[in-house]
XYZ file of C-alpha atoms in Angstrom:
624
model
C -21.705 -8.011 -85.179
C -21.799 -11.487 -86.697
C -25.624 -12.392 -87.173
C -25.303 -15.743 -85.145
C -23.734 -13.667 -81.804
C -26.240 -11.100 -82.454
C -29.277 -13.648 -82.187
C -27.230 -15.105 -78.949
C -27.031 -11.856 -77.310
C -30.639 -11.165 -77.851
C -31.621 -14.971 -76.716
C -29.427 -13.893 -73.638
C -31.217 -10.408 -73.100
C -34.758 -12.258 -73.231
C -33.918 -14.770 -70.731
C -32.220 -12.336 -68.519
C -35.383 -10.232 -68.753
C -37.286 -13.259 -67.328
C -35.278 -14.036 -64.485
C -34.850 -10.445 -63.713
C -38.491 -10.339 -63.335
C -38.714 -13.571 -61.115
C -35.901 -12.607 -59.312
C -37.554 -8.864 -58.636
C -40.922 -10.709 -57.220
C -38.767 -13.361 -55.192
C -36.861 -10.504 -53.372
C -40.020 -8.369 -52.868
C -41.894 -11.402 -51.877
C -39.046 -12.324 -49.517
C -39.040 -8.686 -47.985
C -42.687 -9.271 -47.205
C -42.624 -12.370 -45.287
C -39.468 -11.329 -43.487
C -41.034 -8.273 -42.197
C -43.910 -10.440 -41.031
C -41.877 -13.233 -39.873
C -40.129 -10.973 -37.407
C -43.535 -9.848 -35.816
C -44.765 -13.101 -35.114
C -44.717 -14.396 -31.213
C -44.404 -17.899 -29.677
C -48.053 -16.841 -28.318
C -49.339 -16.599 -31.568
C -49.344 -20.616 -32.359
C -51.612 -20.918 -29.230
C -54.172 -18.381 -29.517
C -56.595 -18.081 -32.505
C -57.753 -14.598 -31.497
C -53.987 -13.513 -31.969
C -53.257 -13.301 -35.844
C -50.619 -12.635 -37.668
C -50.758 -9.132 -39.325
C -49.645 -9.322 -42.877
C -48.091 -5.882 -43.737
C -49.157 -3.642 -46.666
C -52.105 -5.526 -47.908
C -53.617 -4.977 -43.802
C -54.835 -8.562 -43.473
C -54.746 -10.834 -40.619
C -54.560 -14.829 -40.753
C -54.012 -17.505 -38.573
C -50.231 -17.906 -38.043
C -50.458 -21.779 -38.093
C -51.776 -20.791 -42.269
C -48.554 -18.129 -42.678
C -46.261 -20.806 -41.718
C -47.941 -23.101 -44.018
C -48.315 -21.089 -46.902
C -45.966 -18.611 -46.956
C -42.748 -20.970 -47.246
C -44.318 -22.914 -50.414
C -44.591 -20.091 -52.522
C -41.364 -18.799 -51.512
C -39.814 -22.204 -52.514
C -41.768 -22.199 -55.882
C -40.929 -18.896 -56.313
C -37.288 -20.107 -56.033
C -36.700 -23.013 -57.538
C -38.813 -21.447 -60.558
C -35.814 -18.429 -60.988
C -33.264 -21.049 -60.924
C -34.965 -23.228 -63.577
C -34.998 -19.838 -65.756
C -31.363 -19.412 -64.345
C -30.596 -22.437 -66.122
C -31.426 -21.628 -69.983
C -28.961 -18.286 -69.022
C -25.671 -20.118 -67.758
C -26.658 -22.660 -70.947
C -26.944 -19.575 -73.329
C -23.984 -17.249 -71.626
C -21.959 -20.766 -72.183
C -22.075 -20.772 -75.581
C -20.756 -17.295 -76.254
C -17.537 -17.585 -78.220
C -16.499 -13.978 -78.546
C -15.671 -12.080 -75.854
C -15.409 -8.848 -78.156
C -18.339 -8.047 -80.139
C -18.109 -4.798 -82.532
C -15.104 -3.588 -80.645
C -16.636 -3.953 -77.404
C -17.067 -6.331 -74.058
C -19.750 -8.645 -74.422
C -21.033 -6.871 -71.374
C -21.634 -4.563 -72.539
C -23.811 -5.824 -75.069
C -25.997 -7.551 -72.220
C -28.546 -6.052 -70.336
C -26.935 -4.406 -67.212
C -27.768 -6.934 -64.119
C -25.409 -8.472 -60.951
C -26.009 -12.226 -62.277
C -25.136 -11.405 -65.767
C -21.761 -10.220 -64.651
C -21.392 -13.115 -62.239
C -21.644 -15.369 -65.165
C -19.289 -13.633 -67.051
C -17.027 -13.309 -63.854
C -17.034 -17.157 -64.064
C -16.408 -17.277 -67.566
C -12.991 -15.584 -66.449
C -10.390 -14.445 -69.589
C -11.443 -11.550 -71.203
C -15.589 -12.115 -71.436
C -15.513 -9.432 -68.531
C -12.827 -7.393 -67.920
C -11.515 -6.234 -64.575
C -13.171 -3.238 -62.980
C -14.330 -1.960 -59.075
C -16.072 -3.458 -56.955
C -16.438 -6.761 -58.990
C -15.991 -9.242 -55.612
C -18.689 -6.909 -53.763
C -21.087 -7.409 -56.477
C -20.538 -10.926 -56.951
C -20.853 -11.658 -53.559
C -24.755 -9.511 -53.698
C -25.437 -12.044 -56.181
C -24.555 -14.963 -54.280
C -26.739 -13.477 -51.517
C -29.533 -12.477 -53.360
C -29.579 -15.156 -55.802
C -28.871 -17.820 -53.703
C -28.602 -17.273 -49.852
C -31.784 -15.216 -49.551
C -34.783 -17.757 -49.900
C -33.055 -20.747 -48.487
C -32.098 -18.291 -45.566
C -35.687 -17.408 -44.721
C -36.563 -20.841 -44.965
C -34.482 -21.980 -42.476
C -35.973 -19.651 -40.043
C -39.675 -20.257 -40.868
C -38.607 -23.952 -39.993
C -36.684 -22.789 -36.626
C -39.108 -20.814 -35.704
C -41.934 -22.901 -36.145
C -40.285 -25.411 -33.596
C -41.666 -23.642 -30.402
C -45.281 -24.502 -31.447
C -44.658 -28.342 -30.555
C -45.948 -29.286 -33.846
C -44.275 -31.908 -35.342
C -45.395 -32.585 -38.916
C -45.402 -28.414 -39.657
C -41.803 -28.884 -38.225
C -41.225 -31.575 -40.919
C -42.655 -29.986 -43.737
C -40.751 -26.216 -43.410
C -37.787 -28.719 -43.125
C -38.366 -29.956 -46.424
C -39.165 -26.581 -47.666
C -35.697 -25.672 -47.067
C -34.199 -28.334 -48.215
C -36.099 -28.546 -51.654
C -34.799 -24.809 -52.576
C -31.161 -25.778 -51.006
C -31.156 -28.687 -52.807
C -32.177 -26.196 -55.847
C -29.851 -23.272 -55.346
C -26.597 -26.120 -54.604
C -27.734 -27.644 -58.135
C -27.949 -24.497 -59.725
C -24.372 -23.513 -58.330
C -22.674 -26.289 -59.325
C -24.366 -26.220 -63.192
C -23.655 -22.860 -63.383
C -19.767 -22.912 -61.930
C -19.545 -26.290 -64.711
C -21.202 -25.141 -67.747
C -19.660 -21.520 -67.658
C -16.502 -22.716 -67.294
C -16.845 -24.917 -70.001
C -17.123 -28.290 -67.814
C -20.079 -29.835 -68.370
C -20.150 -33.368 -66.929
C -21.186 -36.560 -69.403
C -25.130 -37.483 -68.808
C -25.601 -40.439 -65.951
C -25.938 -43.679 -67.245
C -29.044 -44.097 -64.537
C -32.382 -42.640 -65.070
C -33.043 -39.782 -62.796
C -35.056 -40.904 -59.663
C -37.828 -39.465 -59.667
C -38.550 -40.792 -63.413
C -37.551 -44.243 -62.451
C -40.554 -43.523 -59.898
C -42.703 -42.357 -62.174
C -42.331 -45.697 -64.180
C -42.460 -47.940 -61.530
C -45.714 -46.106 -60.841
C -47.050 -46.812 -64.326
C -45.804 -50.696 -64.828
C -44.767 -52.500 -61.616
C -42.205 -54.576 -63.762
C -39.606 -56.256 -61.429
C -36.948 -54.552 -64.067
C -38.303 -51.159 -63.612
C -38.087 -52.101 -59.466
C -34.554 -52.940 -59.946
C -33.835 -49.285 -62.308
C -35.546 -47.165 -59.203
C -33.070 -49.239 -56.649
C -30.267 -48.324 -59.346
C -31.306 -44.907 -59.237
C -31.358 -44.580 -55.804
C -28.108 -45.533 -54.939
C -26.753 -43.580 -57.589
C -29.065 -40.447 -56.277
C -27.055 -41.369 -52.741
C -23.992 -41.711 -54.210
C -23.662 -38.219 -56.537
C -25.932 -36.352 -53.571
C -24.919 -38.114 -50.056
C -24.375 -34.602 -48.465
C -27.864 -33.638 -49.236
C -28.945 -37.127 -47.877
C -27.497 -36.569 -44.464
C -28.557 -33.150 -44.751
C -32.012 -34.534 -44.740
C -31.522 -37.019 -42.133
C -30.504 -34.101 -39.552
C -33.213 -31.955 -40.577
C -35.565 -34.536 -39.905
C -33.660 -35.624 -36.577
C -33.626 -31.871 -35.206
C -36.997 -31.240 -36.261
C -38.841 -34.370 -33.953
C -36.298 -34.211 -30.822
C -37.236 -30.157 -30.858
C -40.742 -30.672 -30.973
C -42.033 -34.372 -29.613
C -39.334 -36.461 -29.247
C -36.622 -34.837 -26.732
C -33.293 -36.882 -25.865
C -30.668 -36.651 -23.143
C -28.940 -35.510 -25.936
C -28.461 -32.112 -27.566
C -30.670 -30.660 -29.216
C -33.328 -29.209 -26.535
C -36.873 -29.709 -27.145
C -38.005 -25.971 -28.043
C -39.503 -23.331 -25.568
C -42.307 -21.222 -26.365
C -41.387 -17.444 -24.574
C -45.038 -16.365 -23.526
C -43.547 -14.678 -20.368
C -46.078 -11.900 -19.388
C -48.501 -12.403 -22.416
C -52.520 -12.108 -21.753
C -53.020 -15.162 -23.548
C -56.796 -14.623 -21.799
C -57.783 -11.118 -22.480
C -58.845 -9.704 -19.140
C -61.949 -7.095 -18.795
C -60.535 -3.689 -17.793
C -60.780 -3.614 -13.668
C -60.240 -7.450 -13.509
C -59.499 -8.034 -9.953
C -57.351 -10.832 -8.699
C -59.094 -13.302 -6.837
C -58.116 -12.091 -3.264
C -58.621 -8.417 -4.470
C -62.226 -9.755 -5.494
C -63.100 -11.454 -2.585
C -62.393 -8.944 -0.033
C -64.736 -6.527 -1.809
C -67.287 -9.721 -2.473
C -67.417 -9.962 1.165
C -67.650 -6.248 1.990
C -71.043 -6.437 -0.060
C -72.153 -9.990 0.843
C -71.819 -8.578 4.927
C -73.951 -5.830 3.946
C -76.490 -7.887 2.004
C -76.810 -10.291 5.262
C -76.932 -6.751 7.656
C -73.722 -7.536 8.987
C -71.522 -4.876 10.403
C -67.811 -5.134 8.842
C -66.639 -5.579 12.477
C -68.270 -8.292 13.047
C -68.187 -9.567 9.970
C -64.762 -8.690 9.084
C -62.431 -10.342 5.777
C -62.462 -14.451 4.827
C -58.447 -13.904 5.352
C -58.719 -12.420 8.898
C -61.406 -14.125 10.175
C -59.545 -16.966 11.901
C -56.457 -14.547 12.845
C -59.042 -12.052 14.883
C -61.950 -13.686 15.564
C -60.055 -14.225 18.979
C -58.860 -10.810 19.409
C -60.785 -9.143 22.232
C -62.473 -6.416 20.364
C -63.737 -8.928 17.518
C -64.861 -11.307 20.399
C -66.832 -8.084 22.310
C -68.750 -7.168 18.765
C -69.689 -10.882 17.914
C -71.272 -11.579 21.359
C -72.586 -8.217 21.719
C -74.510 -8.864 17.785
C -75.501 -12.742 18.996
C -76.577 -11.408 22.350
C -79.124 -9.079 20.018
C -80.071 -11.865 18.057
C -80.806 -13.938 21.367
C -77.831 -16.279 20.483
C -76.593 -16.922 24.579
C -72.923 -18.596 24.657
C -70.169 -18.581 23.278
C -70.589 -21.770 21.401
C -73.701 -21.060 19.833
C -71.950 -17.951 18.764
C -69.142 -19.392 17.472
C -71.370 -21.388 15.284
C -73.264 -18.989 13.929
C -70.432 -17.293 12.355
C -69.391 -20.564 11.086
C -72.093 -21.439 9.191
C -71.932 -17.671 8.015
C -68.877 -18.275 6.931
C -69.335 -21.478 5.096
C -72.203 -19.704 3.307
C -69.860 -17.151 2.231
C -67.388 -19.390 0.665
C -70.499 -21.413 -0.994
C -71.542 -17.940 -2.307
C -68.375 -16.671 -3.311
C -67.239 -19.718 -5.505
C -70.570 -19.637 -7.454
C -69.687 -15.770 -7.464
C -66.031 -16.358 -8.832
C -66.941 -18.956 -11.037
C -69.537 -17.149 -13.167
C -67.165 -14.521 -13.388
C -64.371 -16.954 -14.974
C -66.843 -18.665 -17.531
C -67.836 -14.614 -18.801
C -63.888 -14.308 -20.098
C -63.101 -15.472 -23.741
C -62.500 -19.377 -23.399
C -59.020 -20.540 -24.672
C -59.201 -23.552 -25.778
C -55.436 -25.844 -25.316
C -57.025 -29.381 -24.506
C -54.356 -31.220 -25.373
C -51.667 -29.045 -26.061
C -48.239 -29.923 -25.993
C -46.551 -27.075 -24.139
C -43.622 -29.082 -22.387
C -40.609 -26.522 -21.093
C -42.780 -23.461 -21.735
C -41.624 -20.376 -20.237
C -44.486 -18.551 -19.138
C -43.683 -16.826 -16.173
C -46.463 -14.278 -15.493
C -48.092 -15.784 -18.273
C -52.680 -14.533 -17.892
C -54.517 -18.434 -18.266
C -57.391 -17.280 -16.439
C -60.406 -20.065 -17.003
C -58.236 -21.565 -19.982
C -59.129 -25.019 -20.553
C -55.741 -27.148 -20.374
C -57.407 -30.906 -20.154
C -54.180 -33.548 -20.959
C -52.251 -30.673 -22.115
C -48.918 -31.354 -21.526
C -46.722 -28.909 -19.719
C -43.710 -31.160 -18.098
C -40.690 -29.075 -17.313
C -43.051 -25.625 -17.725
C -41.718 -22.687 -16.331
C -45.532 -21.209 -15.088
C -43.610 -19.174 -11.808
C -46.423 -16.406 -10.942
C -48.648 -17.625 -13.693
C -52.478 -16.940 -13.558
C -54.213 -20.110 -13.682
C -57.476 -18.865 -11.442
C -60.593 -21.337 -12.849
C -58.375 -22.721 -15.540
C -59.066 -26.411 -16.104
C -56.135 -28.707 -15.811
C -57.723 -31.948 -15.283
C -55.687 -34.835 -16.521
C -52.911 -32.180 -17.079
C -49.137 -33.483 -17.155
C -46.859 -30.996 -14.769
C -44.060 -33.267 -13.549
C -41.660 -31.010 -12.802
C -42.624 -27.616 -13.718
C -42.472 -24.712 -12.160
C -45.051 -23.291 -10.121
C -43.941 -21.174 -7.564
C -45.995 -18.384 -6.578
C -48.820 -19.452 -9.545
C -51.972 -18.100 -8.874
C -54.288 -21.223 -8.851
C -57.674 -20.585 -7.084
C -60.586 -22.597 -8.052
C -58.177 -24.809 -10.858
C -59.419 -28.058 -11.441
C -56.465 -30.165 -10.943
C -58.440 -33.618 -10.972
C -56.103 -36.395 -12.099
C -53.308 -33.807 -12.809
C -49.670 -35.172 -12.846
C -47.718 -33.073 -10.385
C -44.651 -35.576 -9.349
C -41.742 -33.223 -8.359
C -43.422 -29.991 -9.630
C -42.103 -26.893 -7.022
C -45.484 -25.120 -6.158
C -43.785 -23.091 -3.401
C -45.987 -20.021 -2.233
C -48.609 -21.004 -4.495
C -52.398 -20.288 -4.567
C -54.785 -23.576 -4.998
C -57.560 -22.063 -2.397
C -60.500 -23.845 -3.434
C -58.672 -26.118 -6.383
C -59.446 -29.512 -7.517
C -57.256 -31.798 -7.144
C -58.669 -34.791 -6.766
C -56.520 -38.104 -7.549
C -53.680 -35.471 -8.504
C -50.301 -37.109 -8.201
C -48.355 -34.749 -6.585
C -45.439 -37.387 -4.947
C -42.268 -35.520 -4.046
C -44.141 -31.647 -4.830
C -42.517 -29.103 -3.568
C -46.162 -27.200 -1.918
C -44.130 -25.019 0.639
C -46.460 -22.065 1.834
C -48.690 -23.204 -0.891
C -52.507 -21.968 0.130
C -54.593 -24.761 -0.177
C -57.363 -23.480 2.075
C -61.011 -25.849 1.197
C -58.727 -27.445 -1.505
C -60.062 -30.726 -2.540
C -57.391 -33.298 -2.206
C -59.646 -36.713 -2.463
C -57.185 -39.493 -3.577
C -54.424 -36.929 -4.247
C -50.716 -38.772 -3.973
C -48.999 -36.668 -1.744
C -46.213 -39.061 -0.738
C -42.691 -36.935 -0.451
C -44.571 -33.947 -0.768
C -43.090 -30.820 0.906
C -46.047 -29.039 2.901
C -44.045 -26.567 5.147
C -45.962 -24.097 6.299
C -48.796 -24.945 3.677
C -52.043 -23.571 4.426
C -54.608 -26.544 4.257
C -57.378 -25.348 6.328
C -60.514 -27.205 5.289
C -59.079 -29.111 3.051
C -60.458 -32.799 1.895
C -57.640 -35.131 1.793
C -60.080 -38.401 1.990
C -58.069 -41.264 1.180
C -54.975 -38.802 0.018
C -51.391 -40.320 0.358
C -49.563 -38.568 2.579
C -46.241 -41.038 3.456
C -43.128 -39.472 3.770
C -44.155 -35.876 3.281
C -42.958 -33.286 5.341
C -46.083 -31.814 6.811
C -43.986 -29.791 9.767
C -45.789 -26.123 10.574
C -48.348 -27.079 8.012
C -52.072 -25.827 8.857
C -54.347 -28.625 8.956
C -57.435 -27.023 10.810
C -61.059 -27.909 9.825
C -59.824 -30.428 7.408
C -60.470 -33.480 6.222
C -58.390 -37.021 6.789
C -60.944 -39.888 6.530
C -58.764 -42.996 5.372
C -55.881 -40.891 4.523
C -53.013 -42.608 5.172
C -49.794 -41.303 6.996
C -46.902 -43.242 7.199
C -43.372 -42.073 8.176
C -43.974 -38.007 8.064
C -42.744 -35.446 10.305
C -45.573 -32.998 11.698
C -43.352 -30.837 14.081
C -45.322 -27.362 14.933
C -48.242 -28.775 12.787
C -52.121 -27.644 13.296
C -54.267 -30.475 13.380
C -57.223 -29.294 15.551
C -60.716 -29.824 14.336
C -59.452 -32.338 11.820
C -62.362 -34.352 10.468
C -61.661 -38.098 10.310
C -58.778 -38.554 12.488
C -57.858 -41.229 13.992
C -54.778 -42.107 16.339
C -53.635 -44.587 14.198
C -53.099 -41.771 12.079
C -51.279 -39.950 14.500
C -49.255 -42.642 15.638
C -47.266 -42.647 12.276
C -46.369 -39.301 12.393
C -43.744 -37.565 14.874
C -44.316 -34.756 16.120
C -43.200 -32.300 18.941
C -44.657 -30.067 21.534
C -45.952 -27.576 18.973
C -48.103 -30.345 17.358
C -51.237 -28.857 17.772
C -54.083 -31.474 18.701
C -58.038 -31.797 19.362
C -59.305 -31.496 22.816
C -60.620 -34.700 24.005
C -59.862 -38.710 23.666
C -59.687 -40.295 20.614
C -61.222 -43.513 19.620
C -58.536 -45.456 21.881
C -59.839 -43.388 25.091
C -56.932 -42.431 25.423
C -55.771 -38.377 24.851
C -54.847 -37.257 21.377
C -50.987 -37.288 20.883
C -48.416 -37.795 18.576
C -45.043 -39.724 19.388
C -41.548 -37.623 19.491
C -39.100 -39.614 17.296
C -39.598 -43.589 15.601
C -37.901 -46.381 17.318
C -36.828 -47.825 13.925
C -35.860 -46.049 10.834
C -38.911 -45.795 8.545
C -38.594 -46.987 4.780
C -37.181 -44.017 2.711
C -35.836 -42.440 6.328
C -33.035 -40.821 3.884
C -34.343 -39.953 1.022
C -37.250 -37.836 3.608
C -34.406 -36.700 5.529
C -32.932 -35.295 2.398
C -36.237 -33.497 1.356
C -36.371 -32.042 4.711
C -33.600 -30.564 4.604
C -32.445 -29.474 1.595
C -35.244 -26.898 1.194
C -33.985 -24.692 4.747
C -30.138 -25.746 4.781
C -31.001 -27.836 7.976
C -28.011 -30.012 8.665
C -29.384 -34.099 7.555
C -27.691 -35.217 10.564
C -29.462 -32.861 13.123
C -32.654 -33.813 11.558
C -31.905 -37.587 11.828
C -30.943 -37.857 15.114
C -34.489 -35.481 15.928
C -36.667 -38.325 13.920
C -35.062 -41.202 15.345
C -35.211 -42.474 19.198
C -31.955 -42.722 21.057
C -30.821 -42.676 24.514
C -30.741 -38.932 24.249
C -34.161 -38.788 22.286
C -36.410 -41.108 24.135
C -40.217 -41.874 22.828
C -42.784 -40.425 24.246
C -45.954 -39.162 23.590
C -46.299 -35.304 22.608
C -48.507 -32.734 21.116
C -50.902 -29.809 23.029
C -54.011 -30.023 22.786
C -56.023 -27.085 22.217
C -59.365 -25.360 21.379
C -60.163 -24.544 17.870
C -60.708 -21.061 18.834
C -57.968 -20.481 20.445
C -55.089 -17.846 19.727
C -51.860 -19.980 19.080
C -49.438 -20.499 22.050
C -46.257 -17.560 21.988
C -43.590 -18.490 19.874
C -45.735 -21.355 17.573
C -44.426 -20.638 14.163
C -47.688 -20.632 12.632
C -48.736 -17.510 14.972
C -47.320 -14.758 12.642
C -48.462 -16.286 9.325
């Protein structure tokens, strides 16, 4: 062997050796973070408490710090190899014999995949034909090339659920630095091995003409860096775009959603105890029935005549209930049946006092999760445990929360147009100043929620519970309240025009200055409402399951309700549309019932009736 190809085939050896060793560490570092990249959990952004494990070494860290860290040195680690890779294509180039002492150059190298790759290139005779050749080229494409700029790309889509713009940003350039590295070190290796090499750029490289600029602002060095930019454009305009999109996809994912496609990103934490819950947690109606088991005892109250919060107003009128109650006040020298009545409601309203502060010191006991702010727009989270979480201004338009546990979580301020609530669990939730326009909070729980100057226009609340709810200042207009329970609610000075408040339970509640224009209250229960007035009656409709006060009103005149309007009410079709949508009523049948015709005269409607009193047979609200 001539002494000049045996020094080259020795330089080659030693630099082979050195990317062999980079390239090792890459892969194993690469098998690392994949492993842990495929444990990690949209949940995991939002919750400290839930790290990411980082396999072998046994170490937990935050998983906001994995997706920060991990992806740098896996670019370094990268672009490092393919700066090594460089000396070998330069040094395999300048081979001249393809037959040293009688055999392939190949063999003379030190057996590795990229070492025949560049030889592959090379073509002729520097490697001669032999099995699997395309299968092993192609491993080295894959694990010389593909494999880092492949993980990067999913750190940076799988960071988008987290809402997090700037982490978004930087993972994007992560991936494009080492595809912008592996591209460069294709294309140099494909031209120098095949004996290509292109003449040197006339421009200075960009990133030097920076550098100088940095050093001297000299107008001539301004002009070289605008030079060197448009020639940087020119020789890498794929990569250019490449950037732009990156940088598009990454804000319209995570802050900035269009009409367009792409989606903004949805964090999965369906199911997930993003609150860890004591073992024997009770829900809160679970809780309360066996709060008021022990509160009845601690007052020295039988449980039949104490009996549960829920079935209190159901069988307080039953006969036996009725018989036990008079027979305890008649013990206690309480004579009548008002007095009675009384005392049980004051025991009652003690209860609830009681049980909130119960409830309440319960919630604040739990590990506080702290998401003020957060931006967790189209999150699905059905079934998702937020128990006492604090969610101040976080926002969570579009969220998918159906069945959610949001018991004592704080929400104040919180954006929710248009999510999904149905069935959410949301007892004792402060709601104050929450943003609810068209959000669907069917069958929910709010007993005992906030929501106080909650805008909640066009809300879809039907068979929501919103028993002692405070409403003060909520905007209820085009709300859909059928058969919502509202029993002791506070709705002073709430909006309620143009919601459909038909076989909604009003008793006990509160409607000083509310105002009530243009809503339908067929088969509603509005006896014992606080604050009423029959000016606020005379802008609903109503039928002769309207349930009324005994009495006069302030007119002197009988409580009632009118039976259709004599003129079509502003936004008659868009209400009529609401209305009926919801229980496939036909719009037409439900127009000609609002509005007075020869066949549908005005009059004045509604029963009254006792508070106490069982509902009449047939009133929808008697089987609820």
């Amino acid at each position: 062997m001539p002494a000049d190809s045996k020094t080259r085939i020795e330089r080659i050896n030693q630099v082979s050796a050195m990317a062999r060793t980079s390239w090792i560490a890459l892969l194993g570092y690469l098998a690392f973070v994949g492993v842990t990249l495929l444990g990690v959990e949209d949940a995991d952004f939002f919750v400290p408490s839930r790290q990411t494990q980082l396999p072998l070494v046994n170490v937990s860290i935050p998983t906001a710090s994995f997706f920060l860290f991990a992806p740098i040195l896996a670019t370094a680690l990268y672009v490092y190899l393919h700066i090594i890779l460089l000396k070998l294509w330069d040094a395999i180039a300048d081979l001249e014999d393809p037959v040293i002492d009688g055999q392939p150059v190949g063999d003379a190298l030190v057996p590795w995949l990229v070492n025949d790759w560049a030889l592959s290139v090379r073509g002729g005779p520097f490697l001669p034909a032999r099995p699997l050749r395309a299968l092993g080229n192609l491993a080295s494409f894959l694990l010389v090339w593909a494999a880092a700029p492949l993980a990067l790309f999913f750190f940076w889509w799988w960071s988008m659920p987290a809402h997090r713009p700037f982490l978004t940003l930087f993972l994007a350039a992560c991936f494009l630095i080492a595809l912008t590295a592996g591209i460069t070190g294709w294309q140099t290796a494909h031209a120098w091995l095949s004996g290509n090499r292109p003449p040197p750029s006339g421009q200075s490289p960009l990133w030097t003409a920076l550098r100088e600029l940095l050093r001297s602002r000299d107008p001539a060095r301004a002009r070289a860096l605008a030079a060197a930019f448009r020639d940087s454009l020119r020789r890498h305009a794929a990569l250019w775009a490449l950037g732009l999109l990156l940088a598009y996809v990454s804000l319209v994912r995570t802050v900035w959603p269009t009409a367009d496609r792409p989606p903004l990103a949805r964090a999965n934490v369906s199911n997930v105890e993003l609150v860890d819950l004591p073992a024997g947690w009770r829900d809160w109606e679970t809780a309360r029935t066996a709060f008021r088991e022990t509160w009845c005892r601690r007052e020295g109250l039988d449980m039949s005549v104490c009996g549960q919060p829920s079935d209190a107003d159901r069988d307080q009128s039953s006969p036996q209930v009725t018989h036990d109650r008079g027979a305890w006040c008649s013990k206690h020298d309480i004579e009548g049946d008002a007095p009675c009545n009384q005392t049980f409601a004051r025991l009652d309203a003690r209860f609830d006092e009681d049980w909130d502060a119960e409830r309440r010191s319960a919630i604040a006991d739990l590990p506080q999760l702290d998401l003020r702010g957060a931006d967790l727009r189209s999150i699905q989270g059905q079934g998702v445990t937020l128990v006492g979480a604090n969610l101040v201004e976080a926002r969570l338009e579009g969220a998918n929360l159906r069945g959610a546990r949001l018991e004592g979580a704080n929400l104040r301020g919180a954006r929710l147009e248009g999510a999904d609530l149905r069935g959410a669990r949301l007892e004792g939730a402060n709601l104050i100043g929450a943003q609810l326009e068209g959000a669907n909070l069917w069958l929910a729980g709010l007993e005992a929620a906030n929501l106080g100057m909650a805008q909640l226009e066009r809300a879809d609340l039907r068979g929501a519970l919103l028993e002692r709810a405070d409403l003060r200042g909520a905007r209820l207009e085009g709300a859909n309240l059928w058969l919502a329970g509202l029993e002791g609610a506070d709705l002073w000075l709430a909006g309620l025009e143009g919601a459909d408040l038909r076989r909604s339970d009003f008793r006990k509640s509160d409607w000083s200055d509310a105002s009530t224009r243009a809503s339908p209250a067929q088969f509603a229960d509005l006896r014992g409402v606080l604050g009423l007035t029959q000016a606020q009656l005379d802008n609903l409709i109503g039928n002769e399951g309207t349930l009324l006060p005994e009495g006069v009103s302030e007119t002197g005149e009988p409580w009632h309700v009118w039976s259709c309007w004599e003129t079509p009410p502003e936004g008659l079709d868009a209400l009529v549309a609401r209305t009926a949508e919801p229980v496939f009523a036909d719009p037409e049948v439900l127009r000609a019932d609002f509005l007075c015709s020869p066949d549908n005269p005005r009059r004045k409607t509604g029963t009254p009736l006792p508070l106490d009193a069982p509902y009449p047979p047939g009133h929808p609200l008697a089987d609820r």
